[in-house]
Amino acid sequence: MHDLASPRVLAVAGVLAVLACLPQVSSAEEAKFRITTSWIVNYVEPKPRSVMQQNSYFVSLKSDGTVTERTETRIGNGWPGANLVETDTELGGSDSRARRKVWRVVNETTLVRLLARESHTFAIWLRTQGKDSCTATLEWRLKPGFTLFESPKKPGKPVVRFAEPSWPTARCDVL
């Protein structure tokens, strides 16, 4: 017997509600988006500097409760190259890496991508407006006890701390 209030059943029901509001471009069971973001990371420690970061998230939302995300990241003021990362994430679950990333259905028109770090949470809010339009917004939140954001510590390296990113922009396109 299935509990209709279980998180899995609610997540799939939410996906179906979101899909009903989205364009049916590649199949009747999939909606695709491109979220393009950029911001300036203002590093404080160990070396003060400001660095541009740009990301393109290619997101596919499927009716079976999965989200596929392909991410292209460019970091640096000279744009020396892109770091391409591709992950498959189950809606409501985290990815296979220890990055603590999760996609959630908020309501019938909103998805949120949460990335939990020790010092903060980073969220990308994806909202649909009918079948042809979407918007994206970015949100960084410090956790209690922290005054600066921290990047994950790399072995043999000092902790990197930064202030709230400046000049954040986000754009969403329905594909």
PDB file of C-alpha atoms in Angstrom:
ATOM      1  CA  MET A   1       0.000   0.000   0.000  1.00  0.00           C
ATOM      2  CA  HIS A   2       1.347   3.436  -0.953  1.00  0.00           C
ATOM      3  CA  ASP A   3       1.073   6.473   1.281  1.00  0.00           C
ATOM      4  CA  LEU A   4      -0.246   9.289  -0.928  1.00  0.00           C
ATOM      5  CA  ALA A   5       1.534  11.836   1.275  1.00  0.00           C
ATOM      6  CA  SER A   6       4.954  10.248   0.801  1.00  0.00           C
ATOM      7  CA  PRO A   7       7.676  12.616  -0.466  1.00  0.00           C
ATOM      8  CA  ARG A   8       8.132  10.585  -3.682  1.00  0.00           C
ATOM      9  CA  VAL A   9       4.410  10.666  -4.546  1.00  0.00           C
ATOM     10  CA  LEU A  10       4.221  14.400  -3.756  1.00  0.00           C
ATOM     11  CA  ALA A  11       7.334  15.114  -5.845  1.00  0.00           C
ATOM     12  CA  VAL A  12       5.965  13.242  -8.882  1.00  0.00           C
ATOM     13  CA  ALA A  13       2.572  14.973  -8.470  1.00  0.00           C
ATOM     14  CA  GLY A  14       4.392  18.318  -8.343  1.00  0.00           C
ATOM     15  CA  VAL A  15       6.382  17.455 -11.470  1.00  0.00           C
ATOM     16  CA  LEU A  16       3.199  16.600 -13.338  1.00  0.00           C
ATOM     17  CA  ALA A  17       1.653  19.925 -12.258  1.00  0.00           C
ATOM     18  CA  VAL A  18       4.757  21.843 -13.412  1.00  0.00           C
ATOM     19  CA  LEU A  19       4.849  19.927 -16.703  1.00  0.00           C
ATOM     20  CA  ALA A  20       1.223  20.863 -17.379  1.00  0.00           C
ATOM     21  CA  CYS A  21       2.303  24.533 -17.447  1.00  0.00           C
ATOM     22  CA  LEU A  22       5.356  23.996 -19.664  1.00  0.00           C
ATOM     23  CA  PRO A  23       5.973  23.714 -23.386  1.00  0.00           C
ATOM     24  CA  GLN A  24       5.888  20.261 -24.899  1.00  0.00           C
ATOM     25  CA  VAL A  25       8.907  20.574 -27.165  1.00  0.00           C
ATOM     26  CA  SER A  26      10.885  17.334 -27.125  1.00  0.00           C
ATOM     27  CA  SER A  27       8.284  14.906 -25.818  1.00  0.00           C
ATOM     28  CA  ALA A  28       5.053  14.900 -23.891  1.00  0.00           C
ATOM     29  CA  GLU A  29       6.987  13.907 -20.770  1.00  0.00           C
ATOM     30  CA  GLU A  30       9.880  16.379 -20.694  1.00  0.00           C
ATOM     31  CA  ALA A  31      10.412  20.124 -20.291  1.00  0.00           C
ATOM     32  CA  LYS A  32      13.778  21.739 -21.015  1.00  0.00           C
ATOM     33  CA  PHE A  33      15.289  24.998 -19.813  1.00  0.00           C
ATOM     34  CA  ARG A  34      18.556  26.897 -20.050  1.00  0.00           C
ATOM     35  CA  ILE A  35      19.432  29.053 -17.053  1.00  0.00           C
ATOM     36  CA  THR A  36      22.323  31.436 -17.689  1.00  0.00           C
ATOM     37  CA  THR A  37      23.872  33.089 -14.641  1.00  0.00           C
ATOM     38  CA  SER A  38      26.794  35.342 -13.843  1.00  0.00           C
ATOM     39  CA  TRP A  39      28.162  37.163 -10.831  1.00  0.00           C
ATOM     40  CA  ILE A  40      31.360  38.585  -9.372  1.00  0.00           C
ATOM     41  CA  VAL A  41      32.946  36.610  -6.522  1.00  0.00           C
ATOM     42  CA  ASN A  42      34.640  39.045  -4.129  1.00  0.00           C
ATOM     43  CA  TYR A  43      37.284  36.967  -2.348  1.00  0.00           C
ATOM     44  CA  VAL A  44      38.411  38.209   1.049  1.00  0.00           C
ATOM     45  CA  GLU A  45      40.765  35.421   2.204  1.00  0.00           C
ATOM     46  CA  PRO A  46      43.428  34.253   1.643  1.00  0.00           C
ATOM     47  CA  LYS A  47      44.010  36.634  -1.292  1.00  0.00           C
ATOM     48  CA  PRO A  48      41.602  39.552  -1.854  1.00  0.00           C
ATOM     49  CA  ARG A  49      40.444  39.729  -5.473  1.00  0.00           C
ATOM     50  CA  SER A  50      37.297  39.831  -7.587  1.00  0.00           C
ATOM     51  CA  VAL A  51      36.594  37.124 -10.171  1.00  0.00           C
ATOM     52  CA  MET A  52      33.784  36.717 -12.731  1.00  0.00           C
ATOM     53  CA  GLN A  53      31.834  33.453 -12.714  1.00  0.00           C
ATOM     54  CA  GLN A  54      29.413  32.421 -15.463  1.00  0.00           C
ATOM     55  CA  ASN A  55      27.280  29.268 -15.523  1.00  0.00           C
ATOM     56  CA  SER A  56      24.896  27.742 -18.019  1.00  0.00           C
ATOM     57  CA  TYR A  57      22.549  25.117 -16.593  1.00  0.00           C
ATOM     58  CA  PHE A  58      20.738  22.931 -19.134  1.00  0.00           C
ATOM     59  CA  VAL A  59      17.865  21.401 -17.177  1.00  0.00           C
ATOM     60  CA  SER A  60      15.473  18.649 -18.276  1.00  0.00           C
ATOM     61  CA  LEU A  61      12.462  17.952 -16.083  1.00  0.00           C
ATOM     62  CA  LYS A  62      10.890  14.543 -16.650  1.00  0.00           C
ATOM     63  CA  SER A  63       7.535  13.179 -15.516  1.00  0.00           C
ATOM     64  CA  ASP A  64       9.174  10.193 -13.789  1.00  0.00           C
ATOM     65  CA  GLY A  65      10.544  12.456 -11.070  1.00  0.00           C
ATOM     66  CA  THR A  66      14.050  13.015 -12.420  1.00  0.00           C
ATOM     67  CA  VAL A  67      15.912  16.140 -13.321  1.00  0.00           C
ATOM     68  CA  THR A  68      18.921  15.995 -15.626  1.00  0.00           C
ATOM     69  CA  GLU A  69      21.261  18.917 -15.331  1.00  0.00           C
ATOM     70  CA  ARG A  70      24.224  19.685 -17.574  1.00  0.00           C
ATOM     71  CA  THR A  71      26.330  22.565 -16.320  1.00  0.00           C
ATOM     72  CA  GLU A  72      28.966  24.622 -18.084  1.00  0.00           C
ATOM     73  CA  THR A  73      31.032  26.798 -15.742  1.00  0.00           C
ATOM     74  CA  ARG A  74      33.517  29.499 -16.646  1.00  0.00           C
ATOM     75  CA  ILE A  75      35.516  31.094 -13.847  1.00  0.00           C
ATOM     76  CA  GLY A  76      38.047  33.872 -14.250  1.00  0.00           C
ATOM     77  CA  ASN A  77      38.370  37.278 -15.792  1.00  0.00           C
ATOM     78  CA  GLY A  78      40.176  35.992 -18.897  1.00  0.00           C
ATOM     79  CA  TRP A  79      37.712  33.141 -19.680  1.00  0.00           C
ATOM     80  CA  PRO A  80      40.521  30.625 -20.259  1.00  0.00           C
ATOM     81  CA  GLY A  81      38.129  27.732 -20.767  1.00  0.00           C
ATOM     82  CA  ALA A  82      35.041  25.990 -19.545  1.00  0.00           C
ATOM     83  CA  ASN A  83      34.689  23.316 -16.930  1.00  0.00           C
ATOM     84  CA  LEU A  84      31.914  21.001 -18.132  1.00  0.00           C
ATOM     85  CA  VAL A  85      30.066  19.010 -15.480  1.00  0.00           C
ATOM     86  CA  GLU A  86      27.088  16.752 -16.146  1.00  0.00           C
ATOM     87  CA  THR A  87      25.015  15.144 -13.430  1.00  0.00           C
ATOM     88  CA  ASP A  88      21.742  13.270 -13.185  1.00  0.00           C
ATOM     89  CA  THR A  89      19.759  14.166 -10.103  1.00  0.00           C
ATOM     90  CA  GLU A  90      16.521  12.642  -8.920  1.00  0.00           C
ATOM     91  CA  LEU A  91      13.963  15.272  -8.039  1.00  0.00           C
ATOM     92  CA  GLY A  92      14.074  15.689  -4.271  1.00  0.00           C
ATOM     93  CA  GLY A  93      17.350  13.776  -3.981  1.00  0.00           C
ATOM     94  CA  SER A  94      20.931  14.899  -4.054  1.00  0.00           C
ATOM     95  CA  ASP A  95      23.461  14.165  -6.755  1.00  0.00           C
ATOM     96  CA  SER A  96      26.001  11.355  -6.499  1.00  0.00           C
ATOM     97  CA  ARG A  97      28.767  13.730  -5.455  1.00  0.00           C
ATOM     98  CA  ALA A  98      29.190  15.109  -1.967  1.00  0.00           C
ATOM     99  CA  ARG A  99      28.089  18.541  -3.215  1.00  0.00           C
ATOM    100  CA  ARG A 100      24.717  18.460  -1.427  1.00  0.00           C
ATOM    101  CA  LYS A 101      22.721  19.657  -4.445  1.00  0.00           C
ATOM    102  CA  VAL A 102      18.999  19.012  -4.721  1.00  0.00           C
ATOM    103  CA  TRP A 103      16.125  20.017  -7.021  1.00  0.00           C
ATOM    104  CA  ARG A 104      12.678  20.512  -5.468  1.00  0.00           C
ATOM    105  CA  VAL A 105       9.192  21.342  -6.713  1.00  0.00           C
ATOM    106  CA  VAL A 106       7.896  24.330  -4.744  1.00  0.00           C
ATOM    107  CA  ASN A 107       4.501  24.580  -6.456  1.00  0.00           C
ATOM    108  CA  GLU A 108       2.937  24.115  -9.910  1.00  0.00           C
ATOM    109  CA  THR A 109       5.031  26.930 -11.447  1.00  0.00           C
ATOM    110  CA  THR A 110       8.266  26.871  -9.426  1.00  0.00           C
ATOM    111  CA  LEU A 111      11.343  24.655  -9.140  1.00  0.00           C
ATOM    112  CA  VAL A 112      14.305  25.403  -6.893  1.00  0.00           C
ATOM    113  CA  ARG A 113      17.870  24.121  -7.075  1.00  0.00           C
ATOM    114  CA  LEU A 114      19.534  24.146  -3.666  1.00  0.00           C
ATOM    115  CA  LEU A 115      23.245  23.765  -3.068  1.00  0.00           C
ATOM    116  CA  ALA A 116      24.204  23.387   0.606  1.00  0.00           C
ATOM    117  CA  ARG A 117      27.665  24.339   1.788  1.00  0.00           C
ATOM    118  CA  GLU A 118      29.034  24.421   5.322  1.00  0.00           C
ATOM    119  CA  SER A 119      28.768  28.228   5.497  1.00  0.00           C
ATOM    120  CA  HIS A 120      25.819  28.925   3.228  1.00  0.00           C
ATOM    121  CA  THR A 121      23.073  27.835   0.888  1.00  0.00           C
ATOM    122  CA  PHE A 122      22.880  28.868  -2.769  1.00  0.00           C
ATOM    123  CA  ALA A 123      19.501  28.674  -4.508  1.00  0.00           C
ATOM    124  CA  ILE A 124      18.408  29.076  -8.115  1.00  0.00           C
ATOM    125  CA  TRP A 125      14.672  29.707  -8.384  1.00  0.00           C
ATOM    126  CA  LEU A 126      13.103  28.728 -11.731  1.00  0.00           C
ATOM    127  CA  ARG A 127       9.573  30.061 -12.275  1.00  0.00           C
ATOM    128  CA  THR A 128       7.391  29.453 -15.309  1.00  0.00           C
ATOM    129  CA  GLN A 129       4.902  31.916 -16.778  1.00  0.00           C
ATOM    130  CA  GLY A 130       2.691  29.825 -19.010  1.00  0.00           C
ATOM    131  CA  LYS A 131       4.198  27.493 -21.611  1.00  0.00           C
ATOM    132  CA  ASP A 132       6.634  29.848 -23.342  1.00  0.00           C
ATOM    133  CA  SER A 133       8.333  31.830 -20.616  1.00  0.00           C
ATOM    134  CA  CYS A 134      10.388  31.371 -17.471  1.00  0.00           C
ATOM    135  CA  THR A 135      12.470  33.467 -15.090  1.00  0.00           C
ATOM    136  CA  ALA A 136      15.360  32.609 -12.808  1.00  0.00           C
ATOM    137  CA  THR A 137      16.609  34.316  -9.672  1.00  0.00           C
ATOM    138  CA  LEU A 138      19.662  33.682  -7.505  1.00  0.00           C
ATOM    139  CA  GLU A 139      19.888  33.665  -3.718  1.00  0.00           C
ATOM    140  CA  TRP A 140      22.823  33.212  -1.341  1.00  0.00           C
ATOM    141  CA  ARG A 141      22.112  32.777   2.392  1.00  0.00           C
ATOM    142  CA  LEU A 142      24.681  32.598   5.160  1.00  0.00           C
ATOM    143  CA  LYS A 143      24.091  29.997   7.844  1.00  0.00           C
ATOM    144  CA  PRO A 144      24.041  31.064  11.509  1.00  0.00           C
ATOM    145  CA  GLY A 145      27.497  31.752  12.926  1.00  0.00           C
ATOM    146  CA  PHE A 146      29.077  32.713   9.581  1.00  0.00           C
ATOM    147  CA  THR A 147      29.904  36.243   8.413  1.00  0.00           C
ATOM    148  CA  LEU A 148      31.574  35.241   5.134  1.00  0.00           C
ATOM    149  CA  PHE A 149      30.814  32.588   2.524  1.00  0.00           C
ATOM    150  CA  GLU A 150      33.300  29.704   2.244  1.00  0.00           C
ATOM    151  CA  SER A 151      34.282  27.500  -0.682  1.00  0.00           C
ATOM    152  CA  PRO A 152      34.803  23.800   0.000  1.00  0.00           C
ATOM    153  CA  LYS A 153      38.290  23.245   1.408  1.00  0.00           C
ATOM    154  CA  LYS A 154      40.763  21.632  -0.940  1.00  0.00           C
ATOM    155  CA  PRO A 155      43.453  19.336   0.522  1.00  0.00           C
ATOM    156  CA  GLY A 156      46.622  21.262   1.362  1.00  0.00           C
ATOM    157  CA  LYS A 157      45.010  24.654   0.647  1.00  0.00           C
ATOM    158  CA  PRO A 158      43.703  27.333   3.023  1.00  0.00           C
ATOM    159  CA  VAL A 159      39.959  27.952   3.352  1.00  0.00           C
ATOM    160  CA  VAL A 160      38.752  30.433   0.734  1.00  0.00           C
ATOM    161  CA  ARG A 161      36.287  33.039   2.036  1.00  0.00           C
ATOM    162  CA  PHE A 162      34.274  35.576   0.061  1.00  0.00           C
ATOM    163  CA  ALA A 163      31.673  38.282   0.559  1.00  0.00           C
ATOM    164  CA  GLU A 164      28.183  38.037  -0.933  1.00  0.00           C
ATOM    165  CA  PRO A 165      28.591  37.881  -4.719  1.00  0.00           C
ATOM    166  CA  SER A 166      27.952  41.149  -6.531  1.00  0.00           C
ATOM    167  CA  TRP A 167      26.241  41.953  -9.833  1.00  0.00           C
ATOM    168  CA  PRO A 168      24.221  38.710  -9.945  1.00  0.00           C
ATOM    169  CA  THR A 169      22.242  38.146 -13.146  1.00  0.00           C
ATOM    170  CA  ALA A 170      20.090  35.240 -14.196  1.00  0.00           C
ATOM    171  CA  ARG A 171      18.178  34.486 -17.355  1.00  0.00           C
ATOM    172  CA  CYS A 172      15.890  31.571 -18.144  1.00  0.00           C
ATOM    173  CA  ASP A 173      14.987  30.278 -21.600  1.00  0.00           C
ATOM    174  CA  VAL A 174      12.468  27.544 -22.426  1.00  0.00           C
ATOM    175  CA  LEU A 175      14.079  25.192 -24.950  1.00  0.00           C
TER     176      LEU A 175
END
